[in-house]
Short mmCIF file of C-alpha atoms in Angstrom, two decimals:
data_model
loop_
_atom_site.label_atom_id
_atom_site.label_comp_id
_atom_site.label_asym_id
_atom_site.label_seq_id
_atom_site.Cartn_x
_atom_site.Cartn_y
_atom_site.Cartn_z
CA MET A 249 -3.30 2.06 14.00
CA ILE A 250 -4.40 -0.24 11.18
CA ARG A 251 -2.49 -2.68 8.98
CA TYR A 252 -3.43 -1.72 5.45
CA ASN A 253 -1.85 -2.37 2.07
CA ALA A 254 -2.78 -3.56 -1.41
CA ALA A 255 -2.74 -7.20 -0.27
CA HIS A 256 -4.58 -6.61 3.01
CA ARG A 257 -7.64 -4.46 2.31
CA VAL A 258 -10.13 -5.69 4.91
CA ALA A 259 -10.07 -2.26 6.56
CA GLU A 260 -11.79 -0.77 3.49
CA ARG A 261 -14.86 -2.79 4.41
CA ASP A 262 -14.65 -3.16 8.19
CA ILE A 263 -12.80 -0.14 9.58
CA PHE A 264 -12.64 2.85 7.26
CA PRO A 265 -16.39 3.41 6.89
CA VAL A 266 -16.60 3.81 10.67
CA THR A 267 -13.52 6.01 11.02
CA ARG A 268 -14.76 8.28 8.23
CA GLN A 269 -18.18 8.54 9.84
CA ILE A 270 -16.77 9.58 13.23
CA GLU A 271 -13.98 11.64 11.61
CA MET A 272 -11.23 9.65 13.31
CA PRO A 273 -7.80 9.91 11.68
CA VAL A 274 -6.18 6.59 10.81
CA ILE A 275 -2.50 5.68 11.01
CA ALA A 276 -1.67 2.86 8.60
CA TYR A 277 1.33 0.56 8.70
CA SER A 278 2.87 -2.23 6.58
CA ALA A 279 2.20 -0.40 3.31
CA THR A 280 4.78 -2.58 1.56
CA ARG A 281 3.59 -5.75 3.30
CA TRP A 282 7.01 -6.42 4.78
CA GLY A 283 8.56 -6.08 1.34
CA THR A 284 6.48 -8.78 -0.33
CA LEU A 285 4.80 -6.25 -2.62
CA PHE A 286 8.25 -5.65 -4.16
CA ARG A 287 8.81 -9.29 -5.06
CA ALA A 288 7.54 -11.11 -8.11
CA ASN A 289 5.01 -13.85 -7.60
CA PRO A 290 3.88 -16.74 -9.83
CA GLU A 291 0.83 -14.91 -11.19
CA ASP A 292 2.63 -11.76 -12.31
CA PRO A 293 2.59 -11.14 -16.05
CA ARG A 294 6.01 -11.71 -17.60
CA TRP A 295 6.45 -7.98 -18.28
CA TYR A 296 5.41 -6.89 -14.79
CA GLU A 297 7.83 -4.74 -12.82
CA ALA A 298 6.99 -4.31 -9.14
CA PRO A 299 6.41 -0.70 -8.08
CA ARG A 300 8.69 1.20 -5.73
CA ALA A 301 8.03 1.85 -2.05
CA SER A 302 6.72 5.34 -2.75
CA ASP A 303 4.01 3.84 -5.00
CA TRP A 304 2.82 1.60 -2.18
CA TYR A 305 2.76 4.54 0.24
CA ARG A 306 0.72 6.49 -2.30
CA PHE A 307 -1.66 3.52 -2.59
CA VAL A 308 -2.28 3.60 1.16
CA LEU A 309 -2.60 7.41 1.27
CA HIS A 310 -5.08 7.23 -1.62
CA GLU A 311 -7.60 5.92 0.94
CA PRO A 312 -9.36 9.05 2.30
CA ALA A 313 -9.61 7.57 5.80
CA VAL A 314 -5.82 7.28 6.12
CA SER A 315 -4.08 10.34 7.54
CA ILE A 316 -0.58 8.95 8.08
CA VAL A 317 1.33 5.95 6.79
CA LEU A 318 4.33 4.68 8.72
CA CYS A 319 7.53 3.54 7.06
CA ALA A 320 10.63 1.78 8.38
CA PRO A 321 13.54 2.21 6.00
CA ASP A 322 16.72 0.24 6.71
CA LYS A 323 19.12 2.60 4.94
CA ARG A 324 19.37 6.26 4.08
CA ALA A 325 18.70 5.48 0.39
CA GLU A 326 15.44 3.76 1.35
CA LEU A 327 14.42 6.78 3.44
CA GLU A 328 15.17 9.12 0.55
CA GLU A 329 13.07 6.99 -1.79
CA ASP A 330 10.24 6.77 0.75
CA LEU A 331 10.21 10.55 1.06
CA THR A 332 9.63 10.97 -2.68
CA VAL A 333 5.98 10.29 -1.91
CA LEU A 334 5.85 13.83 -0.52
CA SER A 335 6.59 15.28 -3.96
CA ALA A 336 4.43 12.85 -5.94
CA ALA A 337 2.07 14.36 -8.48
CA GLY A 338 -1.16 14.27 -6.50
CA PRO A 339 -3.37 11.26 -5.88
CA LEU A 340 -3.08 8.06 -7.87
CA ALA A 341 -4.82 7.97 -11.21
CA PRO A 342 -7.55 5.32 -11.35
CA GLU A 343 -5.45 3.10 -13.65
CA GLU A 344 -2.43 3.36 -11.29
CA HIS A 345 -4.59 2.42 -8.32
CA ALA A 346 -6.08 -0.52 -10.23
CA ARG A 347 -2.61 -1.77 -11.28
CA LEU A 348 -1.37 -1.68 -7.68
CA ALA A 349 -4.57 -3.31 -6.38
CA GLU A 350 -4.23 -6.13 -8.94
CA HIS A 351 -0.66 -6.86 -7.85
CA GLY A 352 -1.76 -6.77 -4.21
CA ALA A 353 -4.48 -9.32 -4.96
CA ARG A 354 -1.93 -11.59 -6.65
CA VAL A 355 0.38 -11.30 -3.64
CA LYS A 356 -2.49 -12.12 -1.27
CA ARG A 357 -3.50 -15.21 -3.27
CA ASN A 358 0.07 -16.52 -3.07
CA ALA A 359 0.80 -15.49 0.52
CA GLY A 360 0.17 -18.76 2.31
CA GLN A 361 -1.46 -18.99 5.72
CA PHE A 362 -0.25 -15.83 7.45
CA GLU A 363 -2.39 -12.91 6.44
#
């Protein structure tokens, strides 16, 4: 099980190449980075609107090494939104992936010590 999200992408360099090579499925968790990927941060453009949970799950599942992404909704409405990822229109388009990755990088830069 690997922590992986748009603000914590170390696994792309250190873990996923190995798991792909040995064909080991990966379970990812903290796709929304404990909710911080939903919140605005000081570097966001004024027009920026944070993506929904299902977008962050799609970001994680976009990584070919990831087989499963865990979620932990607090309410039924959150579960229903999380499950919309199952009916999403295929993989992320390159521009969608880039937009999510850019926000993740902004969140990481403003995250403080814990990472």
